[in-house]
Coordinates of C-alpha atoms in Angstrom, one line a residue:
M1 CA 146.7 188.4 190.3
V2 CA 143.6 186.9 191.8
E3 CA 142.7 186.5 188.6
A4 CA 145.9 184.8 188.0
R5 CA 145.1 182.4 190.7
Q6 CA 141.5 181.9 189.3
V7 CA 142.8 180.8 186.0
Q8 CA 145.2 178.5 187.4
L9 CA 142.9 177.2 189.5
S10 CA 140.4 176.7 186.4
R11 CA 142.8 174.7 185.2
L12 CA 144.0 172.5 187.8
G13 CA 140.3 171.2 188.1
S14 CA 140.1 170.2 185.0
L15 CA 143.4 169.0 184.7
I16 CA 142.2 166.5 187.7
K17 CA 139.0 165.3 186.0
H18 CA 140.8 164.5 183.0
T19 CA 143.3 162.8 185.6
N20 CA 140.1 160.8 186.7
M21 CA 138.5 159.9 183.5
T22 CA 137.8 155.5 184.0
N23 CA 136.2 153.2 181.5
Q24 CA 132.6 153.4 184.4
P25 CA 129.8 155.0 182.6
T26 CA 128.2 158.4 182.9
S27 CA 125.8 158.7 185.3
S28 CA 122.9 160.0 182.5
P29 CA 120.1 157.4 182.5
K30 CA 120.7 157.0 178.6
N31 CA 124.5 156.2 179.2
M32 CA 123.7 153.9 181.8
V33 CA 121.3 152.3 179.9
K34 CA 123.6 151.8 176.5
W35 CA 126.6 150.4 179.2
W36 CA 124.0 147.7 180.2
L37 CA 122.7 146.7 177.7
L38 CA 126.3 146.3 175.9
V39 CA 127.3 144.1 179.2
A40 CA 124.3 142.2 178.2
L41 CA 125.0 141.7 175.1
F42 CA 128.3 140.5 175.4
A43 CA 127.4 138.4 178.3
F44 CA 124.9 136.2 176.0
F45 CA 127.8 136.0 173.4
I46 CA 129.7 134.4 176.3
L47 CA 127.0 132.4 177.4
A48 CA 125.8 131.2 174.1
G49 CA 129.0 130.7 172.1
Q50 CA 131.0 129.0 174.9
S51 CA 128.0 125.7 175.7
T52 CA 127.7 125.5 171.5
A53 CA 132.1 125.4 170.9
T54 CA 132.2 123.6 174.3
L55 CA 129.1 120.4 173.0
L56 CA 130.3 121.0 169.3
G57 CA 133.5 120.1 170.2
R58 CA 133.5 117.0 172.3
L59 CA 130.7 115.9 169.0
Y60 CA 133.7 116.0 167.2
F61 CA 135.9 113.8 169.2
D62 CA 132.7 111.6 170.3
K63 CA 131.6 110.4 166.4
G64 CA 135.2 110.0 165.1
G65 CA 137.4 112.5 164.7
K66 CA 141.2 112.3 166.8
S67 CA 143.0 115.3 166.0
K68 CA 144.0 117.2 168.7
W69 CA 145.9 120.0 166.8
M70 CA 142.6 119.8 164.2
G71 CA 140.5 120.4 168.2
A72 CA 142.9 123.1 168.6
F73 CA 143.2 125.0 165.1
V74 CA 139.2 125.4 165.3
Q75 CA 139.8 127.7 168.6
T76 CA 140.5 130.3 166.4
C77 CA 140.3 129.5 163.0
G78 CA 136.7 131.7 162.9
F79 CA 138.7 134.9 162.7
P80 CA 138.2 136.3 159.5
I81 CA 134.3 136.2 159.9
L82 CA 135.4 139.6 162.6
I83 CA 136.2 141.9 159.8
P84 CA 132.7 142.7 158.4
L85 CA 132.3 144.0 161.9
Y86 CA 134.9 146.5 161.4
F87 CA 133.0 148.7 159.4
F88 CA 130.2 148.4 162.3
S89 CA 131.9 149.8 164.8
L90 CA 129.6 150.4 168.2
D91 CA 130.9 153.2 169.2
K92 CA 130.7 155.3 165.7
K93 CA 131.6 159.0 167.8
S94 CA 135.0 159.1 169.0
S95 CA 137.4 157.0 170.3
T96 CA 138.7 158.4 173.5
T97 CA 141.9 157.8 175.0
I98 CA 142.0 156.4 178.7
N99 CA 144.4 158.5 179.4
V100 CA 145.0 161.6 177.9
N101 CA 148.8 162.3 178.6
T102 CA 149.8 159.3 176.5
N103 CA 150.3 159.0 173.1
S104 CA 149.1 155.9 171.1
P105 CA 151.8 152.4 171.2
S106 CA 153.7 152.4 168.3
I107 CA 153.2 149.7 165.3
P108 CA 156.9 147.7 167.0
V109 CA 154.6 147.9 170.6
L110 CA 151.6 146.6 168.6
A111 CA 153.0 143.7 167.0
L112 CA 154.3 142.5 170.4
V113 CA 151.3 142.8 172.9
Y114 CA 149.2 140.7 169.4
V115 CA 152.5 138.1 169.2
T116 CA 152.1 137.4 172.9
F117 CA 148.7 137.2 173.2
G118 CA 148.5 135.3 170.2
V119 CA 151.7 132.5 172.0
F120 CA 149.0 132.4 174.9
V121 CA 146.4 131.1 172.3
T122 CA 148.1 128.7 170.8
F123 CA 149.1 126.9 174.2
Y124 CA 146.0 127.2 176.0
C125 CA 144.2 125.9 173.0
I126 CA 146.1 122.9 172.2
L127 CA 145.3 122.2 176.4
Y128 CA 141.5 122.8 175.8
A129 CA 141.5 120.3 172.8
L130 CA 143.6 118.0 174.8
G131 CA 141.4 117.9 177.7
L132 CA 137.9 118.0 176.4
S133 CA 139.1 114.5 174.0
Y134 CA 140.1 112.8 177.1
L135 CA 137.2 113.7 179.6
P136 CA 133.9 113.8 179.4
V137 CA 132.5 117.3 178.5
S138 CA 130.5 116.7 182.1
T139 CA 133.9 117.4 184.0
Y140 CA 135.7 118.8 181.4
S141 CA 133.2 122.2 181.6
L142 CA 132.6 122.4 185.5
L143 CA 136.9 121.8 185.8
C144 CA 137.2 125.0 183.6
A145 CA 135.4 126.6 186.9
S146 CA 139.2 126.5 187.8
Q147 CA 140.2 129.5 185.5
L148 CA 138.2 132.1 188.2
G149 CA 140.4 131.3 190.7
F150 CA 143.4 131.9 188.7
N151 CA 142.1 134.6 187.0
A152 CA 141.2 136.4 190.4
L153 CA 144.9 135.5 191.7
F154 CA 146.8 137.2 188.5
S155 CA 144.4 140.4 188.6
Y156 CA 145.5 140.9 192.4
F157 CA 148.3 140.9 191.1
I158 CA 148.7 142.4 188.0
N159 CA 145.5 144.7 187.7
S160 CA 145.3 145.7 191.5
Q161 CA 141.9 143.6 192.3
K162 CA 140.7 144.3 195.9
F163 CA 139.4 141.1 197.5
T164 CA 136.4 141.5 198.9
P165 CA 134.6 139.2 201.5
Y166 CA 132.2 138.7 199.2
I167 CA 134.7 137.3 195.9
I168 CA 136.4 135.1 198.5
N169 CA 133.6 133.7 199.0
S170 CA 132.9 133.2 195.0
L171 CA 136.1 132.1 194.6
F172 CA 136.5 129.3 197.6
L173 CA 133.2 128.1 196.5
L174 CA 134.2 127.6 192.6
T175 CA 137.8 125.6 193.7
L176 CA 136.2 123.6 195.8
S177 CA 133.4 122.8 193.4
A178 CA 136.6 121.9 190.9
V179 CA 137.9 120.3 193.7
L180 CA 134.9 117.5 194.4
L181 CA 135.5 116.1 190.3
V182 CA 138.8 115.0 191.0
F183 CA 137.3 112.7 193.9
G184 CA 134.5 112.0 191.5
G185 CA 137.3 111.0 188.8
S186 CA 138.0 107.6 188.4
D187 CA 133.8 107.0 188.5
A188 CA 133.6 109.5 185.9
A189 CA 136.2 107.9 184.0
T190 CA 134.5 104.1 184.3
A191 CA 131.6 105.2 183.0
A192 CA 133.2 107.1 180.0
K193 CA 135.4 104.1 179.5
I194 CA 137.7 106.1 179.8
S195 CA 141.5 105.0 181.2
K196 CA 142.7 106.2 184.4
G197 CA 145.4 107.5 182.3
K198 CA 143.9 109.3 179.6
Y199 CA 141.7 110.8 182.9
V200 CA 145.1 112.1 184.4
I201 CA 146.6 114.0 181.4
G202 CA 142.7 115.3 180.3
F203 CA 142.4 117.1 184.0
I204 CA 145.9 118.3 184.1
C205 CA 145.8 119.6 180.7
T206 CA 142.8 120.9 181.3
V207 CA 144.0 123.2 184.8
G208 CA 146.7 123.8 183.2
A209 CA 144.6 125.5 180.4
C210 CA 142.2 127.3 182.7
S211 CA 145.8 128.9 184.6
L212 CA 147.5 130.3 181.3
Y213 CA 143.7 131.3 180.2
G214 CA 142.9 132.7 183.6
L215 CA 146.9 135.0 183.0
A216 CA 145.5 135.7 179.4
L217 CA 142.4 137.9 180.8
S218 CA 144.5 139.6 183.3
L219 CA 147.1 140.4 180.8
T220 CA 144.2 141.5 178.5
Q221 CA 143.1 143.6 180.8
Y222 CA 146.6 145.5 181.6
S223 CA 147.1 145.6 178.1
F224 CA 143.8 148.0 177.5
R225 CA 144.1 150.4 180.2
R226 CA 148.8 150.4 180.4
I227 CA 149.5 150.1 176.7
L228 CA 146.8 150.5 174.0
K229 CA 145.1 153.7 176.1
V230 CA 142.4 153.4 173.4
E231 CA 138.4 153.2 174.3
S232 CA 136.8 152.0 170.5
F233 CA 134.9 148.9 169.4
K234 CA 138.2 148.1 166.7
S235 CA 140.2 148.2 169.5
V236 CA 138.5 145.1 170.8
L237 CA 138.5 143.5 167.5
N238 CA 141.7 143.9 166.9
M239 CA 143.1 142.3 170.5
I240 CA 140.6 139.6 169.1
F241 CA 141.7 139.1 165.2
F242 CA 145.6 139.7 164.8
P243 CA 146.2 136.9 168.2
S244 CA 143.7 134.6 166.6
L245 CA 145.6 135.2 163.7
V246 CA 148.8 134.4 165.0
S247 CA 147.5 131.7 167.0
S248 CA 145.9 130.1 163.9
S249 CA 149.1 130.2 161.5
A250 CA 151.2 128.8 164.1
M251 CA 148.6 125.8 164.8
A252 CA 148.2 125.1 161.0
V253 CA 152.3 124.5 161.5
G254 CA 151.6 122.4 164.1
L255 CA 148.5 120.4 161.8
F256 CA 151.2 119.6 158.8
A257 CA 154.1 119.0 160.9
S258 CA 152.3 116.6 163.1
G259 CA 151.3 114.2 159.7
E260 CA 148.1 114.9 161.2
W261 CA 147.0 116.6 158.4
K262 CA 147.3 113.7 156.7
S263 CA 144.3 110.7 157.6
L264 CA 141.7 114.3 157.7
G265 CA 140.0 112.9 154.8
N266 CA 140.0 109.6 156.0
E267 CA 138.2 110.8 159.5
M268 CA 135.9 112.8 157.7
E269 CA 134.8 109.7 155.9
S270 CA 134.1 107.4 158.8
F271 CA 132.7 110.5 161.0
S272 CA 129.7 108.7 162.5
L273 CA 127.6 111.5 161.4
G274 CA 128.0 112.4 157.9
K275 CA 130.5 114.1 155.8
A276 CA 128.4 117.3 155.8
S277 CA 128.0 116.9 159.1
Y278 CA 131.8 117.0 159.9
M279 CA 132.1 120.1 158.2
L280 CA 128.8 121.6 159.7
T281 CA 130.9 120.7 163.7
L282 CA 134.0 122.1 161.9
I283 CA 132.3 125.3 161.4
G284 CA 130.0 125.4 164.0
T285 CA 132.6 125.3 166.7
A286 CA 135.3 128.1 164.6
V287 CA 131.9 130.4 164.7
S288 CA 130.8 129.9 168.4
W289 CA 134.3 130.5 169.4
Q290 CA 134.9 133.6 167.9
V291 CA 131.4 134.5 168.9
F292 CA 132.3 133.2 172.7
S293 CA 135.8 135.9 172.0
I294 CA 133.9 139.1 171.2
G295 CA 132.0 138.7 174.7
S296 CA 134.9 138.0 176.4
V297 CA 137.5 140.9 175.7
G298 CA 134.0 143.1 175.3
L299 CA 133.6 142.6 178.8
I300 CA 137.1 143.0 179.8
F301 CA 137.2 146.0 178.2
K302 CA 133.6 147.4 179.8
V303 CA 134.1 146.3 183.3
S304 CA 137.1 144.0 184.1
A305 CA 138.9 140.6 183.1
L306 CA 137.5 139.1 186.1
F307 CA 134.0 139.6 185.5
S308 CA 134.3 138.4 182.0
N309 CA 135.5 135.3 183.6
V310 CA 132.6 135.2 186.0
I311 CA 130.3 135.4 183.8
A312 CA 132.1 132.3 181.5
T313 CA 132.0 130.5 185.1
V314 CA 128.2 130.4 184.9
G315 CA 127.9 129.4 181.7
L316 CA 129.9 125.9 183.0
P317 CA 127.4 124.1 185.1
V318 CA 124.5 124.9 181.6
V319 CA 127.0 122.2 179.9
P320 CA 127.0 119.2 182.1
V321 CA 122.8 119.1 181.4
L322 CA 123.0 119.1 178.2
A323 CA 126.0 116.6 178.3
V324 CA 122.8 114.1 180.1
F325 CA 121.0 114.7 176.8
V326 CA 123.4 114.8 174.3
F327 CA 125.7 112.6 175.0
H328 CA 123.6 110.6 177.5
E329 CA 126.6 110.9 180.7
K330 CA 125.9 109.9 184.2
M331 CA 124.8 113.1 186.2
D332 CA 125.9 111.9 189.8
G333 CA 125.5 113.0 192.8
N334 CA 129.3 114.8 192.8
K335 CA 128.6 116.8 189.6
V336 CA 125.1 118.0 191.1
V337 CA 127.0 118.8 194.2
A338 CA 130.1 120.4 192.4
M339 CA 127.3 122.6 189.8
I340 CA 125.2 123.8 192.4
L341 CA 128.1 125.3 194.7
A342 CA 129.9 126.7 191.1
L343 CA 126.4 129.0 191.2
W344 CA 126.9 129.6 194.4
G345 CA 129.6 131.3 194.2
F346 CA 128.8 133.1 190.8
V347 CA 126.1 134.5 192.7
S348 CA 127.7 135.6 195.2
Y349 CA 130.5 137.4 192.8
A350 CA 127.3 138.9 190.6
Y351 CA 126.2 140.3 194.0
Q352 CA 129.7 141.9 195.4
H353 CA 129.8 143.4 192.0
Y354 CA 125.7 144.9 192.1
H355 CA 126.8 145.8 195.5
G356 CA 129.7 147.9 194.6
S357 CA 128.4 149.3 191.6
S358 CA 126.0 150.9 194.3
E359 CA 127.9 152.7 196.2
P360 CA 130.5 155.7 195.0
K361 CA 133.7 155.0 193.1
D362 CA 137.1 156.3 194.4
D363 CA 137.5 158.1 191.5
E364 CA 134.1 160.0 191.8
K365 CA 134.9 160.5 195.5
S366 CA 138.2 161.7 194.6
S367 CA 137.1 163.6 192.1
A368 CA 134.5 166.1 194.1
N369 CA 137.5 165.7 197.1
N370 CA 139.4 168.2 194.7
E371 CA 136.9 170.1 193.3
G372 CA 135.8 171.1 196.4
V373 CA 139.3 172.1 197.6
S374 CA 139.6 173.6 194.4
K375 CA 136.5 175.7 195.1
S376 CA 138.1 176.7 198.7
L377 CA 141.1 177.7 197.5
E378 CA 139.5 180.3 195.3
V379 CA 137.1 181.3 197.9
S380 CA 139.9 182.3 199.6
V381 CA 141.6 184.5 197.6

């Protein structure tokens, strides 16, 4: 009888260990190093891809590009370059499930997930393209910092994101950074020779795109943990590839239905930097956005949607500085203060993440407590 109780308790301990599985790295130094290297690599992809794509996107409109549909289309049409990556998975050893007691989602469920995200991508890409075409690139980039606030709000309700004083401080500073740009909007519009009407439209479109993007990131994290439930680099690629396929198809239809495709030939001819530069600008934009997507979804997979958005936010102040040299835009006092606040907000969140990672996880405490209870019961028997 005693032996039977011991066997049951042993099985209970094993079940508890499986139930407490998370995406966090194990305590092994080798696994920790590998985890941080992947996080650093994905963060680099976000920073490099976002900065390059934003500058090239503005270059397209600044040097003669006029098609809003093309500006949106290049944000997702580069997905075929991901195909070779399917043969070089970063997780070659195994593909583990987040919850061992559930089955993989069916094909109809996967199709619904990818199509839904494809629709989200279509809408926020179009809104981002409109915002970038009407706003100075420095204003546009700093305004995009508001996407972190939207992401935090949605993560709170969808993913039960915990808010600490440091995170609240970070969100406040980043929101204040975006608000400053509203008060400096008239001067920025005048300096860039943009009508106030177009500035308002660009502002609204950019904020709308940020809200949809923040929602999409939160839903991506939810899908990884509650629907896909698979830990593999292939699942990351799938979450980029198939929604991009849906989105690119929808925007290609929009490009032809709007009739803008008829003017692309003349647009290339009149591009001030030449035909070759026109093609290289579009190709470079498409590739850069795919690099950004790999980094963004990769960080969602390895850490969280909010952390992925924070890394994207820290790269936003870099673009206005580069815009001063590339597009000779004016860096006024409002933008400088907004940049400082954005960086301060990032540091606040980064400190919270570092501080939080140095403390024992709740799951680890729960596992330790459960193992302690199991051992106590075994001794008492």
